[in-house]
CSV table of C-alpha atoms in Angstrom, one decimal:
chain,number,residue,atom,x,y,z
A,151,MET,CA,0.0,0.0,0.0
A,152,ASN,CA,2.8,2.4,0.9
A,153,GLY,CA,4.5,1.5,-2.4
A,154,LYS,CA,1.4,2.5,-4.3
A,155,ILE,CA,1.1,5.8,-2.4
A,156,PHE,CA,4.8,6.5,-3.1
A,157,LEU,CA,4.4,5.8,-6.9
A,158,LEU,CA,1.3,8.1,-6.9
A,159,ILE,CA,3.3,10.9,-5.3
A,160,ILE,CA,6.0,10.5,-7.9
A,161,LEU,CA,3.4,10.6,-10.8
A,162,ILE,CA,1.8,13.7,-9.4
A,163,GLY,CA,5.2,15.4,-9.1
A,164,LEU,CA,6.1,14.5,-12.7
A,165,LEU,CA,2.8,16.0,-13.9
A,166,ILE,CA,3.4,19.2,-12.0
A,167,THR,CA,6.9,19.5,-13.4
A,168,ASN,CA,5.7,18.9,-16.9
A,169,ASN,CA,3.0,21.7,-16.6
A,170,CYS,CA,5.6,24.1,-15.2
A,171,GLU,CA,8.0,23.4,-18.1
A,172,GLN,CA,5.2,24.0,-20.6
A,173,SER,CA,4.1,27.3,-19.0
A,174,THR,CA,7.7,28.6,-19.1
A,175,LYS,CA,8.7,27.2,-22.5
A,176,THR,CA,11.2,29.4,-24.4
A,177,ASP,CA,12.2,27.2,-27.2
A,178,ILE,CA,9.8,28.7,-29.7
A,179,ILE,CA,10.0,28.7,-33.5
A,180,LEU,CA,7.9,31.3,-35.4
A,181,ASN,CA,6.2,30.2,-38.6
A,182,ARG,CA,8.2,31.5,-41.5
A,183,ASN,CA,5.4,30.9,-44.0
A,184,ILE,CA,3.1,33.6,-42.5
A,185,ASN,CA,5.3,36.6,-41.6
A,186,TYR,CA,7.1,38.3,-44.5
A,187,ILE,CA,8.8,41.6,-45.4
A,188,ARG,CA,9.2,42.9,-48.9
A,189,LEU,CA,11.3,45.7,-50.5
A,190,GLU,CA,9.6,48.2,-52.7
A,191,ASN,CA,10.2,47.7,-56.4
A,192,GLN,CA,12.5,44.8,-55.8
A,193,SER,CA,12.2,41.1,-56.9
A,194,ASP,CA,14.8,39.8,-54.3
A,195,HIS,CA,13.8,40.4,-50.7
A,196,SER,CA,16.7,38.6,-49.0
A,197,GLY,CA,19.0,40.2,-46.4
A,198,ILE,CA,16.4,42.3,-44.5
A,199,ILE,CA,17.4,42.5,-40.9
A,200,VAL,CA,14.7,41.8,-38.4
A,201,LEU,CA,15.8,42.7,-34.8
A,202,LEU,CA,14.1,42.1,-31.5
A,203,LYS,CA,15.3,45.1,-29.6
A,204,GLU,CA,14.9,43.9,-26.0
A,205,LEU,CA,16.6,40.6,-26.6
A,206,ASN,CA,19.2,42.0,-29.0
A,207,ILE,CA,18.9,39.1,-31.4
A,208,PHE,CA,18.1,39.3,-35.1
A,209,THR,CA,17.4,37.2,-38.1
A,210,ILE,CA,17.5,37.8,-41.9
A,211,THR,CA,14.8,37.3,-44.5
A,212,ASP,CA,15.2,34.8,-47.4
A,213,SER,CA,14.7,35.8,-51.1
A,214,LEU,CA,10.9,35.8,-50.7
A,215,GLY,CA,11.0,37.9,-47.6
A,216,PHE,CA,10.1,35.2,-45.1
A,217,PHE,CA,11.8,35.0,-41.7
A,218,GLU,CA,11.8,33.1,-38.5
A,219,PHE,CA,13.3,33.2,-35.0
A,220,ASP,CA,14.5,30.3,-32.8
A,221,SER,CA,14.2,30.2,-29.0
A,222,ILE,CA,12.1,33.3,-28.4
A,223,PRO,CA,10.3,33.5,-25.0
A,224,ASP,CA,6.7,34.7,-24.8
A,225,GLY,CA,6.4,38.4,-24.2
A,226,LYS,CA,6.1,41.8,-25.8
A,227,TYR,CA,8.9,43.2,-27.8
A,228,SER,CA,9.9,46.1,-30.1
A,229,LEU,CA,10.6,44.7,-33.6
A,230,ILE,CA,13.0,46.7,-35.7
A,231,ILE,CA,13.2,46.1,-39.5
A,232,LYS,CA,15.9,47.7,-41.6
A,233,TYR,CA,17.7,47.4,-44.9
A,234,PRO,CA,20.2,49.7,-46.5
A,235,TYR,CA,18.7,52.7,-48.3
A,236,PHE,CA,15.1,51.7,-47.4
A,237,ARG,CA,13.0,53.3,-44.7
A,238,ARG,CA,13.3,51.4,-41.4
A,239,LYS,CA,10.3,50.2,-39.5
A,240,GLU,CA,9.8,49.8,-35.8
A,241,MET,CA,6.7,48.2,-34.3
A,242,SER,CA,5.4,46.5,-31.1
A,243,VAL,CA,4.7,42.8,-31.3
A,244,LYS,CA,3.6,40.0,-29.0
A,245,VAL,CA,5.0,36.4,-29.0
A,246,GLU,CA,2.7,33.7,-27.5
A,247,ASN,CA,2.8,30.0,-28.0
A,248,GLY,CA,5.2,30.2,-31.0
A,249,GLN,CA,3.2,32.8,-32.9
A,250,ILE,CA,3.9,36.5,-33.4
A,251,SER,CA,1.1,39.1,-33.5
A,252,PRO,CA,0.1,41.1,-35.3
A,253,ILE,CA,1.0,39.1,-38.4
A,254,ILE,CA,3.8,40.9,-40.2
A,255,ASN,CA,3.1,41.5,-43.9
A,256,LEU,CA,4.7,44.8,-44.9
A,257,GLU,CA,6.8,46.6,-47.5
A,258,LEU,CA,9.8,48.8,-46.8
A,259,LYS,CA,9.8,52.0,-48.9
A,260,GLN,CA,12.9,53.2,-50.8
A,261,LEU,CA,14.9,56.1,-49.5
A,262,ILE,CA,17.0,56.1,-52.7
A,263,GLN,CA,15.3,55.3,-56.0
A,264,PHE,CA,17.7,53.5,-58.3
A,265,TRP,CA,17.1,52.0,-61.7
A,266,ILE,CA,20.3,50.0,-62.2
A,267,GLU,CA,20.1,46.2,-62.2
A,268,PRO,CA,22.7,44.6,-59.9
A,269,SER,CA,25.8,43.1,-61.6
A,270,GLU,CA,26.7,39.6,-60.5
A,271,THR,CA,30.2,38.3,-60.0
A,272,THR,CA,31.6,35.0,-58.7
A,273,ILE,CA,34.9,35.2,-56.9
A,274,SER,CA,37.2,32.4,-55.9
A,275,LEU,CA,39.1,32.8,-52.6
A,276,ASN,CA,41.9,30.5,-53.8
A,277,ASN,CA,43.6,32.8,-56.2
A,278,SER,CA,44.8,36.4,-56.3
A,279,ASP,CA,43.3,37.6,-59.5
A,280,GLU,CA,41.7,41.0,-59.5
A,281,TYR,CA,37.9,41.1,-59.9
A,282,TYR,CA,35.9,44.1,-61.0
A,283,PHE,CA,32.2,44.9,-60.6
A,284,ARG,CA,31.1,46.4,-63.9
A,285,LEU,CA,28.2,48.7,-64.6
A,286,PRO,CA,27.7,48.4,-68.3
A,287,LEU,CA,25.5,51.4,-68.5
A,288,PHE,CA,26.0,54.9,-69.8
A,289,LYS,CA,23.2,57.3,-68.8
A,290,GLN,CA,22.4,60.1,-66.5
A,291,TYR,CA,20.0,59.3,-63.7
A,292,SER,CA,18.6,60.9,-60.6
A,293,VAL,CA,18.9,59.5,-57.1
A,294,ASN,CA,15.9,60.7,-55.2
A,295,ILE,CA,16.9,60.6,-51.5
A,296,SER,CA,13.6,61.9,-50.3
A,297,ASP,CA,10.6,63.7,-51.6
A,298,GLN,CA,10.6,65.9,-48.5
A,299,PRO,CA,12.8,69.0,-48.1
A,300,VAL,CA,16.1,68.5,-46.3
A,301,GLN,CA,17.7,71.5,-44.7
A,302,LEU,CA,21.3,72.2,-45.8
A,303,GLY,CA,22.6,75.1,-43.8
A,304,THR,CA,19.8,77.8,-44.0
A,305,ARG,CA,18.3,76.8,-47.3
A,306,GLU,CA,15.7,74.2,-47.9
A,307,PHE,CA,15.1,72.3,-51.1
A,308,PRO,CA,14.2,68.8,-52.2
A,309,LEU,CA,17.4,66.8,-52.4
A,310,ASN,CA,18.2,65.3,-55.8
A,311,VAL,CA,21.7,64.1,-56.6
A,312,HIS,CA,22.5,63.7,-60.3
A,313,ALA,CA,25.2,61.4,-61.5
A,314,LEU,CA,26.7,60.6,-64.9
A,315,VAL,CA,27.6,56.9,-64.9
A,316,PRO,CA,30.8,56.1,-66.7
A,317,GLN,CA,30.6,53.2,-69.1
A,318,ASN,CA,32.0,50.0,-67.7
A,319,PHE,CA,33.0,51.7,-64.5
A,320,ASP,CA,35.2,49.3,-62.5
A,321,TRP,CA,35.5,48.8,-58.7
A,322,PRO,CA,38.4,46.4,-57.7
A,323,PHE,CA,37.7,43.6,-55.3
A,324,ILE,CA,40.9,41.6,-54.8
A,325,PRO,CA,41.1,38.2,-52.9
A,326,ASN,CA,44.5,37.9,-51.2
A,327,PRO,CA,45.0,34.2,-50.1
A,328,ASP,CA,48.7,34.8,-49.4
A,329,ASN,CA,48.1,37.3,-46.6
A,330,ARG,CA,46.1,35.3,-44.1
A,331,PRO,CA,46.0,36.9,-40.6
A,332,ASP,CA,45.5,34.6,-37.6
A,333,TYR,CA,42.0,35.9,-37.0
A,334,CYS,CA,40.9,34.6,-40.3
A,335,TYR,CA,41.0,31.0,-39.1
A,336,ASP,CA,38.3,29.2,-37.2
A,337,LYS,CA,37.4,25.5,-36.5
A,338,TYR,CA,36.1,25.2,-40.1
A,339,GLY,CA,39.4,26.4,-41.6
A,340,TRP,CA,40.3,29.5,-43.6
A,341,LEU,CA,37.5,31.9,-44.1
A,342,GLY,CA,39.0,34.0,-47.0
A,343,GLY,CA,40.4,37.5,-47.1
A,344,VAL,CA,40.1,40.4,-49.5
A,345,ASP,CA,41.8,43.7,-50.2
A,346,ILE,CA,39.6,46.7,-51.0
A,347,GLU,CA,41.0,49.5,-53.2
A,348,GLY,CA,39.3,52.7,-54.0
A,349,GLY,CA,37.5,55.4,-52.1
A,350,GLY,CA,34.0,55.6,-50.5
A,351,LEU,CA,32.0,53.3,-48.4
A,352,ILE,CA,31.4,49.6,-49.1
A,353,THR,CA,28.6,47.7,-47.3
A,354,LEU,CA,28.4,44.0,-47.6
A,355,TYR,CA,25.3,42.2,-46.4
A,356,PRO,CA,25.0,38.4,-46.3
A,357,ASN,CA,22.5,37.2,-48.9
A,358,ASP,CA,22.1,33.8,-47.1
A,359,THR,CA,19.9,33.2,-44.1
A,360,THR,CA,22.4,30.7,-42.8
A,361,LEU,CA,25.0,33.5,-42.3
A,362,PHE,CA,23.8,35.3,-39.2
A,363,MET,CA,26.1,38.3,-39.2
A,364,GLU,CA,26.1,42.0,-39.0
A,365,PRO,CA,26.7,44.2,-42.1
A,366,ILE,CA,30.4,44.7,-42.9
A,367,GLU,CA,31.8,48.1,-43.9
A,368,LEU,CA,35.1,48.2,-45.7
A,369,ASN,CA,37.1,51.3,-46.5
A,370,LYS,CA,40.1,51.9,-48.8
A,371,PHE,CA,42.8,49.3,-48.4
A,372,GLU,CA,41.0,47.6,-45.5
A,373,LYS,CA,41.2,43.8,-45.2
A,374,GLN,CA,38.4,41.6,-44.0
A,375,CYS,CA,37.6,37.9,-43.7
A,376,PHE,CA,34.6,36.3,-45.3
A,377,LYS,CA,33.0,32.9,-45.3
A,378,PRO,CA,32.1,31.5,-48.7
A,379,GLY,CA,28.5,32.5,-49.7
A,380,THR,CA,26.5,35.2,-51.4
A,381,TYR,CA,26.7,38.8,-50.4
A,382,LEU,CA,24.9,42.0,-51.4
A,383,PHE,CA,27.3,44.8,-52.3
A,384,PHE,CA,26.5,48.5,-51.9
A,385,SER,CA,29.0,51.1,-52.8
A,386,ILE,CA,29.1,54.9,-52.9
A,387,ILE,CA,31.8,56.4,-55.1
A,388,ALA,CA,32.6,60.1,-55.0
A,389,ASP,CA,35.3,62.3,-56.4
A,390,LEU,CA,36.4,63.0,-52.9
A,391,ILE,CA,37.0,60.5,-50.0
A,392,HIS,CA,34.4,62.2,-47.8
A,393,PHE,CA,30.8,62.1,-48.6
A,394,PRO,CA,27.5,63.4,-47.0
A,395,GLU,CA,26.4,61.5,-43.9
A,396,TYR,CA,23.0,60.9,-45.4
A,397,PHE,CA,24.5,58.4,-47.8
A,398,LYS,CA,25.4,56.1,-45.0
A,399,ALA,CA,23.4,52.9,-44.7
A,400,ASP,CA,22.8,53.3,-41.0
A,401,TYR,CA,21.8,57.0,-41.2
A,402,PHE,CA,18.5,57.5,-39.4
A,403,TRP,CA,16.4,59.4,-41.9
A,404,ALA,CA,13.4,60.0,-39.7
A,405,ASP,CA,15.5,62.0,-37.2
A,406,SER,CA,17.2,64.0,-40.0
A,407,LEU,CA,13.8,65.1,-41.4
A,408,THR,CA,12.3,66.1,-38.1
A,409,ASN,CA,15.5,67.6,-36.7
A,410,PRO,CA,17.6,68.8,-39.7
A,411,LYS,CA,21.2,69.6,-39.0
A,412,PRO,CA,23.2,72.0,-41.1
A,413,LEU,CA,26.0,70.3,-43.2
A,414,ASN,CA,29.5,71.7,-43.2
A,415,PRO,CA,30.8,73.5,-46.4
A,416,LEU,CA,32.7,70.4,-47.5
A,417,ASN,CA,29.5,68.4,-47.7
A,418,LYS,CA,27.8,71.2,-49.5
A,419,THR,CA,30.5,71.2,-52.1
A,420,LEU,CA,30.1,67.5,-52.5
A,421,LEU,CA,26.6,68.0,-53.8
A,422,LYS,CA,28.1,69.4,-56.9
A,423,LYS,CA,30.4,66.4,-57.4
A,424,LYS,CA,29.7,63.3,-59.4
A,425,GLU,CA,28.6,60.6,-57.1
A,426,LEU,CA,27.5,57.1,-57.8
A,427,PHE,CA,25.3,54.6,-55.9
A,428,ARG,CA,25.7,51.1,-57.2
A,429,PRO,CA,24.4,47.7,-56.0
A,430,ALA,CA,26.0,44.5,-56.9
A,431,ILE,CA,25.9,40.8,-55.9
A,432,ILE,CA,29.0,38.9,-54.9
A,433,TYR,CA,29.4,35.1,-54.8
A,434,LEU,CA,32.4,34.0,-52.7
A,435,LYS,CA,33.4,30.4,-53.2
A,436,ASN,CA,36.4,28.1,-52.1
């Protein structure tokens, strides 16, 4: 009799423990087939960063704009959605029983309107040949940063930057397998290194949802390590090394429009220079 009572006590204890585990479950996977984010006027929606602010974790959308998180506890969060040169979005969401609400079906609006198809290049990390991203176009186009006035000093006017694109303009991207610093090694082996030549800002975004990493910014002659994969390439090329801060990928446009700050004379001068915004896609392989 005492043995049966003992077994009954153990069974009740197991049931209580199981209920507690279910009520505090944190290993939640959100349904990637419901929530999606799209980019205005784009056919490829990969590489959009989706960040949970309070948890400081993020994921990246696939080519169709779908995304998912792993191991997210129930609760209320601020969700930040951002992509270079598109208007960022921040919203409040609730996670409960593996579902996020409200359902996220939205489109990010362009801050810069560009009409140039990305060039595509495959780069092998095992040789030291020079690779160039070509833009086989020759035409004048406008980059519409915003349809709202932006204050430059004391004068307000809609900001339009005009650029004459040189035919077959080249931007060198040089793998350098012979110069492999120690930090480029990990348990999987050599990651690959590159040299960057030229002026301006380069932003590389992983175009692969298995590469959970922050954007990489490379400047002139800077070296960096990359894992093989597909990357989105954004560059700004100007006649001078410096360029207006509103061209930077992480520039917070909403704040600049509500609290405009005067630009210094150097940046004012740059508005008269030829400047080029150009996207490209890079394939890095072993």
